[in-house]
Coordinates of C-alpha atoms in Angstrom, one line a residue:
M1005 CA -0.1 -0.3 -0.2
S1006 CA 1.6 3.2 -0.8
I1007 CA 0.9 6.4 1.2
T1008 CA 0.0 9.1 -2.0
V1009 CA 1.8 13.2 -0.2
V1010 CA 1.4 16.8 -1.8
V1011 CA 4.3 19.0 -0.5
L1012 CA 3.5 22.5 0.5
G1013 CA 7.0 24.6 0.1
N1014 CA 9.9 24.1 -2.1
D1015 CA 11.5 21.8 -0.1
E1016 CA 14.1 19.6 -2.2
H1017 CA 15.3 17.9 0.4
V1018 CA 12.4 16.6 2.1
V1019 CA 11.0 15.5 -2.1
R1020 CA 14.7 13.8 -2.2
Q1021 CA 14.1 12.3 1.4
I1022 CA 11.2 10.9 0.6
E1023 CA 11.9 9.8 -2.9
G1024 CA 15.1 8.2 -1.7
Y1025 CA 13.6 5.9 1.3
R1026 CA 12.0 3.3 -0.2
G1027 CA 9.0 2.6 1.9
E1028 CA 5.1 3.4 1.1
L1029 CA 5.5 7.2 1.6
M1030 CA 5.1 8.7 -2.5
V1031 CA 5.2 12.3 -3.9
T1032 CA 2.3 13.1 -6.2
R1033 CA 2.3 16.9 -6.4
V1034 CA 4.7 19.8 -5.2
C1035 CA 2.5 23.3 -4.5
E1036 CA 4.4 26.2 -4.0
D1037 CA 0.9 27.7 -2.3
I1038 CA -1.9 27.3 0.3
A1039 CA -4.7 27.2 -2.4
E1040 CA -3.4 25.0 -5.0
A1041 CA -2.3 22.3 -2.2
I1042 CA -6.8 22.2 -1.2
A1043 CA -7.8 21.7 -3.8
V1044 CA -5.4 19.6 -4.7
C1045 CA -6.6 17.5 -1.8
A1046 CA -10.0 18.5 -2.1
V1047 CA -10.4 17.0 -5.8
G1048 CA -7.8 14.1 -5.5
A1049 CA -7.1 11.5 -3.4
V1050 CA -4.6 12.4 -1.3
D1051 CA -3.7 11.0 1.9
V1052 CA -0.4 13.3 3.5
L1053 CA 0.0 17.0 3.3
L1054 CA 3.4 17.9 3.8
V1055 CA 3.6 21.8 4.8
S1056 CA 7.7 22.3 5.2
G1057 CA 7.2 25.4 7.3
R1058 CA 4.6 27.3 10.2
E1059 CA 4.2 30.0 7.7
L1060 CA 2.4 28.7 5.2
L1061 CA 0.5 26.5 7.5
P1062 CA -3.5 26.6 6.2
P1063 CA -6.5 28.2 8.4
V1064 CA -8.5 26.2 11.7
E1065 CA -11.2 25.6 9.2
Q1066 CA -9.3 24.6 5.5
I1067 CA -7.3 22.4 8.2
D1068 CA -10.8 20.9 10.0
A1069 CA -12.4 20.3 5.7
I1070 CA -8.7 18.8 5.4
A1071 CA -9.3 16.4 7.8
A1072 CA -12.7 15.2 6.6
L1073 CA -10.9 14.4 3.8
H1074 CA -9.6 11.4 5.4
T1075 CA -6.2 13.3 4.8
V1076 CA -2.8 14.0 7.8
L1077 CA -1.6 16.9 7.9
V1078 CA 2.1 17.0 8.6
L1079 CA 3.9 20.3 9.9
L1080 CA 7.8 20.6 10.0
D1081 CA 9.0 22.7 12.1
E1082 CA 11.8 23.1 14.3
T1083 CA 10.1 23.5 17.6
P1084 CA 6.6 21.0 16.8
R1085 CA 4.0 21.1 20.1
A1086 CA 3.3 17.6 21.1
E1087 CA 0.5 18.2 21.8
N1088 CA -2.1 19.7 19.8
M1089 CA -5.8 20.3 19.7
I1090 CA -6.2 19.8 16.3
T1091 CA -7.0 16.6 14.7
G1092 CA -5.2 15.5 11.7
L1093 CA -2.3 17.4 12.4
L1094 CA 1.5 16.1 13.5
E1095 CA 3.9 18.1 14.0
V1096 CA 7.4 17.0 13.8
E1097 CA 10.5 18.2 13.8
P1098 CA 12.9 18.8 9.8
N1099 CA 15.4 16.4 10.9
I1100 CA 13.1 13.1 11.5
S1101 CA 14.5 10.7 9.3
M1102 CA 11.1 8.7 7.5
I1103 CA 11.8 5.6 9.2
E1104 CA 10.9 7.5 12.5
L1105 CA 7.7 9.6 10.1
E1106 CA 6.7 6.4 8.3
P1107 CA 5.2 5.0 11.7
L1108 CA 3.7 8.1 13.3
V1109 CA 1.5 9.3 9.2
L1110 CA -0.1 5.2 9.5
R1111 CA -1.2 5.9 12.6
T1112 CA -2.3 8.9 12.5
L1113 CA -4.1 8.1 9.0
R1114 CA -5.7 5.1 11.1
E1115 CA -7.4 7.5 13.5
L1116 CA -8.8 9.6 10.5
T1117 CA -10.3 6.7 8.5
H1118 CA -11.7 4.3 11.6
P1119 CA -12.7 6.8 14.6
V1120 CA -12.7 5.2 17.7
R1121 CA -16.4 2.7 18.2
A1122 CA -19.3 3.8 19.9
D1123 CA -18.4 1.3 22.8
A1124 CA -15.0 2.4 23.1
G1125 CA -16.5 6.5 22.9
I1126 CA -19.7 5.3 25.7
A1127 CA -17.2 3.4 27.9
A1128 CA -14.9 6.5 27.9
S1129 CA -17.8 9.0 28.5
N1130 CA -18.8 6.9 31.4
S1131 CA -15.8 6.7 33.4
T1132 CA -14.4 10.6 33.1
D1133 CA -18.6 11.6 34.5
S1134 CA -17.2 9.1 36.9
D1135 CA -14.1 11.1 37.5
G1136 CA -16.1 13.9 37.1
T1137 CA -13.5 16.0 34.9
N1138 CA -16.3 16.5 32.3
G1139 CA -19.4 18.4 32.1
K1140 CA -22.1 18.8 29.9
I1141 CA -22.3 21.4 26.6
V1142 CA -26.7 22.9 26.5
C1143 CA -27.9 25.1 23.7
F1144 CA -30.6 27.2 23.6
W1145 CA -31.3 28.0 19.6
G1146 CA -35.5 29.2 17.6
A1147 CA -36.6 30.4 15.0
P1148 CA -36.2 33.6 13.6
G1149 CA -38.4 36.6 16.0
S1150 CA -37.9 36.5 19.3
P1151 CA -39.0 33.5 21.2
G1152 CA -36.8 34.6 24.3
R1153 CA -34.2 31.4 24.4
S1154 CA -31.2 34.3 25.6
T1155 CA -33.5 34.8 28.3
V1156 CA -34.5 30.9 29.3
A1157 CA -30.2 30.2 28.5
L1158 CA -28.7 32.5 31.3
N1159 CA -31.6 31.9 33.8
Y1160 CA -31.3 28.4 32.7
A1161 CA -27.4 28.4 33.6
V1162 CA -28.3 30.8 37.1
E1163 CA -30.5 27.7 38.3
A1164 CA -27.9 25.1 37.6
A1165 CA -25.1 27.6 39.8
L1166 CA -27.3 27.9 42.5
V1167 CA -27.6 24.6 42.9
G1168 CA -23.8 24.1 43.1
Q1169 CA -22.3 23.4 39.8
S1170 CA -19.9 25.4 38.1
V1171 CA -21.5 26.7 35.0
V1172 CA -19.9 28.5 32.0
I1173 CA -22.4 30.9 29.3
L1174 CA -21.4 31.8 25.5
D1175 CA -23.2 34.5 23.9
A1176 CA -22.5 32.6 20.1
D1177 CA -25.2 34.8 18.5
T1178 CA -23.4 36.6 15.9
F1179 CA -26.4 38.2 14.6
A1180 CA -28.2 39.9 17.9
A1181 CA -25.5 39.7 21.0
S1182 CA -27.7 40.2 24.1
I1183 CA -26.4 38.0 27.8
S1184 CA -24.4 41.2 28.3
I1185 CA -27.1 43.1 28.2
Q1186 CA -29.2 41.3 30.9
L1187 CA -26.8 41.3 32.7
G1188 CA -26.8 44.8 33.2
L1189 CA -22.5 44.2 31.9
L1190 CA -21.3 47.5 29.7
D1191 CA -18.0 45.3 27.7
E1192 CA -17.4 45.8 24.6
S1193 CA -14.3 43.5 24.3
A1194 CA -16.2 39.7 22.8
S1195 CA -15.0 37.6 25.7
I1196 CA -15.7 35.3 22.3
A1197 CA -13.8 36.7 19.8
Q1198 CA -10.9 36.6 22.3
L1199 CA -11.7 32.7 23.2
C1200 CA -11.1 32.2 19.6
R1201 CA -7.9 34.4 19.8
V1202 CA -5.9 31.7 22.2
I1203 CA -7.2 28.7 20.6
D1204 CA -5.9 29.5 17.3
S1205 CA -2.7 30.3 18.9
G1206 CA -2.2 26.8 19.9
S1207 CA -3.2 27.2 23.6
K1208 CA -5.8 24.1 24.8
E1209 CA -4.8 25.7 29.2
P1210 CA -8.1 26.7 31.2
A1211 CA -6.6 29.0 32.8
R1212 CA -6.2 31.8 29.7
L1213 CA -9.9 30.5 28.2
A1214 CA -11.6 30.8 31.6
A1215 CA -10.1 34.4 31.5
T1216 CA -10.5 36.4 28.6
C1217 CA -14.9 35.9 30.5
L1218 CA -15.9 37.2 33.2
S1219 CA -16.9 36.8 35.9
V1220 CA -20.4 38.0 36.9
E1221 CA -22.0 37.7 40.8
V1222 CA -25.6 36.7 40.6
A1223 CA -28.4 35.7 43.2
A1224 CA -24.8 35.2 45.6
V1225 CA -23.3 32.7 43.4
V1226 CA -20.6 33.5 40.6
I1227 CA -20.7 32.2 36.9
K1228 CA -18.5 33.0 34.3
V1229 CA -19.7 34.7 30.9
A1230 CA -18.4 34.7 27.7
T1231 CA -19.8 38.0 26.3
G1232 CA -21.0 38.4 23.0
L1233 CA -20.2 40.2 19.5
P1234 CA -20.6 44.0 19.9
R1235 CA -21.2 44.9 16.5
A1236 CA -22.4 42.0 14.2
S1237 CA -20.1 43.0 11.7
R1238 CA -17.4 40.7 13.4
W1239 CA -18.6 37.8 13.0
P1240 CA -15.7 36.4 10.9
E1241 CA -13.8 36.8 14.1
V1242 CA -15.9 33.9 16.1
R1243 CA -14.2 30.7 14.0
A1244 CA -16.9 27.8 14.5
S1245 CA -13.9 25.2 14.8
A1246 CA -12.0 27.8 17.0
L1247 CA -15.1 27.8 19.0
R1248 CA -16.2 24.0 19.0
R1249 CA -12.7 23.1 20.7
A1250 CA -13.1 26.3 22.8
T1251 CA -16.7 24.6 24.1
E1252 CA -14.7 20.8 24.6
V1253 CA -11.8 22.4 26.8
L1254 CA -14.3 25.0 29.0
R1255 CA -16.4 21.4 29.4
E1256 CA -13.5 19.8 30.4
H1257 CA -13.8 22.3 33.9
H1258 CA -17.4 23.0 34.3
D1259 CA -20.8 21.3 34.7
L1260 CA -22.6 23.1 32.8
V1261 CA -21.7 25.3 29.5
V1262 CA -24.8 27.2 28.0
L1263 CA -24.3 28.4 24.3
D1264 CA -27.1 30.3 23.3
V1265 CA -26.5 31.0 19.8
A1266 CA -28.9 33.0 16.5
S1267 CA -31.5 31.3 14.3
P1268 CA -30.7 31.5 11.0
I1269 CA -28.5 27.7 9.8
E1270 CA -29.0 28.3 6.0
L1271 CA -25.0 27.7 4.9
D1272 CA -23.9 29.7 1.6
E1273 CA -22.8 27.8 -1.4
Q1274 CA -18.3 28.2 -1.6
L1275 CA -17.4 31.3 -3.6
S1276 CA -13.9 30.0 -4.4
F1277 CA -13.4 26.9 -5.9
D1278 CA -9.6 26.3 -4.3
T1279 CA -10.4 27.2 -0.9
Q1280 CA -13.5 27.5 1.7
A1281 CA -15.6 30.2 1.9
P1282 CA -15.5 32.4 5.8
Q1283 CA -19.6 30.6 6.5
R1284 CA -22.0 33.6 8.1
N1285 CA -23.7 30.9 10.2
A1286 CA -20.8 28.2 10.7
V1287 CA -21.0 29.0 14.6
T1288 CA -24.7 28.2 14.4
V1289 CA -24.6 25.1 12.7
E1290 CA -20.9 24.2 14.4
M1291 CA -22.5 24.1 18.0
L1292 CA -26.0 22.6 17.8
R1293 CA -24.2 19.9 16.3
S1294 CA -21.7 19.1 19.0
S1295 CA -24.1 20.0 21.9
D1296 CA -24.9 17.7 24.5
E1297 CA -28.8 18.9 24.7
V1298 CA -30.1 21.2 22.1
F1299 CA -33.6 23.0 23.2
M1300 CA -35.9 24.7 20.9
V1301 CA -37.4 28.1 21.8
V1302 CA -40.8 28.4 20.6
A1303 CA -43.5 31.9 20.7
A1304 CA -46.4 30.0 21.9
D1305 CA -48.2 31.9 19.5
S1306 CA -49.7 32.3 16.1
V1307 CA -46.6 33.8 15.0
G1308 CA -44.4 32.1 16.7
I1309 CA -45.2 28.5 15.7
P1310 CA -45.8 28.7 12.4
R1311 CA -42.2 30.3 11.9
A1312 CA -41.0 27.3 14.6
L1313 CA -42.3 24.8 12.1
R1314 CA -40.7 26.1 9.2
A1315 CA -37.1 26.1 11.1
I1316 CA -37.6 22.8 11.6
D1317 CA -38.0 21.7 8.2
E1318 CA -34.6 23.9 7.5
F1319 CA -32.9 22.2 11.1
E1320 CA -33.3 18.3 9.6
E1321 CA -32.2 19.4 6.0
Q1322 CA -29.2 20.9 7.9
I1323 CA -28.4 19.4 10.6
P1324 CA -29.5 15.6 9.8
G1325 CA -29.3 13.1 12.9
V1326 CA -29.9 15.8 16.5
D1327 CA -31.9 15.4 18.4
L1328 CA -34.6 18.3 18.8
Q1329 CA -36.0 19.3 22.9
I1330 CA -39.2 21.4 22.7
L1331 CA -39.8 24.2 24.5
F1332 CA -43.0 26.5 24.5
N1333 CA -42.1 29.8 26.2
K1334 CA -44.7 32.9 26.4
L1335 CA -47.6 30.6 27.0
G1336 CA -50.7 32.4 27.9
T1337 CA -54.7 33.0 27.4
A1338 CA -53.6 36.0 25.2
N1339 CA -51.4 34.2 22.6
T1340 CA -53.4 31.0 22.6
G1341 CA -57.3 31.8 23.9
H1342 CA -58.9 30.0 27.1
S1343 CA -56.8 26.5 27.8
P1344 CA -53.9 27.6 26.5
K1345 CA -51.3 24.7 27.4
R1346 CA -54.3 22.0 25.8
R1347 CA -55.2 24.6 22.0
L1348 CA -50.8 24.1 21.8
L1349 CA -51.1 21.4 22.3
E1350 CA -54.0 20.6 19.8
A1351 CA -52.3 23.0 17.1
W1352 CA -48.9 21.0 17.1
D1353 CA -50.7 17.9 17.5
R1354 CA -52.2 18.0 13.8
F1355 CA -49.4 20.4 12.4
G1356 CA -45.8 20.1 14.9
P1357 CA -43.5 17.1 14.2
R1358 CA -42.6 14.5 16.5
H1359 CA -40.0 16.2 18.8
T1360 CA -39.3 15.6 22.4
I1361 CA -41.0 18.4 24.1
A1362 CA -39.6 20.2 26.8
G1363 CA -41.9 21.9 29.3
Y1364 CA -43.8 25.3 28.8
L1365 CA -43.0 28.5 29.9
P1366 CA -45.4 31.1 31.0
Q1367 CA -45.6 34.8 29.7
D1368 CA -44.9 37.1 32.1
I1369 CA -44.0 40.1 30.3
V1370 CA -43.7 42.0 34.4
S1371 CA -40.9 40.3 36.1
C1372 CA -39.2 39.7 32.5
N1373 CA -39.0 43.8 31.9
A1374 CA -37.8 44.3 35.6
A1375 CA -35.0 42.2 35.3
L1376 CA -34.1 43.6 32.1
L1377 CA -34.0 46.8 33.4
A1378 CA -32.2 45.4 36.5
G1379 CA -29.9 43.5 34.7
S1380 CA -31.0 40.5 37.1
P1381 CA -32.1 36.6 36.3
L1382 CA -35.6 35.6 37.8
A1383 CA -33.8 34.9 40.7
E1384 CA -32.5 37.8 42.2
I1385 CA -35.8 39.8 40.8
A1386 CA -39.0 37.7 40.5
P1387 CA -37.7 34.7 43.0
K1388 CA -40.8 33.3 43.3
S1389 CA -41.9 34.3 39.5
A1390 CA -44.3 30.9 38.2
L1391 CA -41.6 30.9 34.7
R1392 CA -38.7 31.0 37.5
T1393 CA -40.3 27.7 38.5
E1394 CA -40.7 26.0 35.5
I1395 CA -37.1 27.1 34.6
K1396 CA -36.5 25.7 37.3
G1397 CA -37.9 22.7 36.4
L1398 CA -35.6 22.2 33.1
V1399 CA -32.6 22.4 36.0
G1400 CA -34.0 19.6 37.6
I1401 CA -34.8 21.3 40.4
K1402 CA -37.9 20.6 42.1
S1403 CA -39.0 23.6 43.6
L1404 CA -39.9 23.6 47.4
D1405 CA -41.8 26.6 48.2
K1406 CA -45.4 25.1 49.2
R1407 CA -48.9 27.5 47.9
K1408 CA -50.9 27.6 50.6
K1409 CA -54.4 26.4 50.4
R1410 CA -57.1 28.6 50.0
L1411 CA -60.1 29.4 52.5
S1412 CA -63.3 28.5 51.0
R1413 CA -66.2 30.3 52.8
R1414 CA -69.6 28.6 53.7
F1415 CA -72.7 30.7 54.7
G1416 CA -74.9 28.6 56.7

């Protein structure tokens, strides 16, 4: 079996060394720029892309695309990093012998073409869970409009923190970030973009990632907050692959990672033939794919439900295999008439898809407006509100508030 190698960079010494080594490695092409090398990998069956210098290393998104083609990227560098977070990237010294490089390439190639079996992954997950070192990623998504996903995501994170969980919330809405506004934070630093920069620098130190987040004290607990983009035009700063790696590191050191993402999930066509164009909605799609639980927040009214049905159809086409949990929000008689829950179920059973209904959140405009005005969660502003009680139920917290029995008067 021969291993086809494409060399990126004008390094004749490497080519001669591979050709002189009578093993499995075989050079099929030498490219002088990144675009040409990526195009060759995309159209042909290439096993290895060998890069002769870190300055020629493609962006992280393109490295992920190369790995998806089952192509190993080998980087020759004077100071190789023993550990990196990028799948399919192998860093070695330039003076490495081919007899040492070939088994490393074969091992990495096997990891790409034959990923870890599902049962082994489950066993590994169970072992990490038993050690308490692996948290959960929960994503809140919804149809276009204002179904209330940011409000629910924030209060979900706060309620989890109140029961002792270590929580970090990421505002990954690249269209209209609002978590910092709801917490009354005057922050323009865009922690979410800083997270991506730390990951792209090659670091996966939890201390550096945690330093980019703000420590916010709410309701007598502290949660980590990665604030969103203050301007939607800065969306290219938040790269999907980098943010995915950041959430994976954060989940290893926190009990819960809560994601608030934007609504659009459509991906544009590639804008050029030789490389992958940036995708405006790639962050939302990547976060939905990498989450352990996805809650779809649906506005329970005559506008929100049709929007949700269309969004679910698009979701199932764009992101198959991800289970949605439907969360009806703003439920009240003003929106659906008398017996709102029954009417909503009748409409959903008739027109809606067969997804799990996770809960029904009542409409509480007064409490939500008061919380937004104060820059605080419901736990501080309206601790006994029905909306907060239902959100606590989502987290798995049973309300301890005892309802007073109504006294009846009997006239003899």
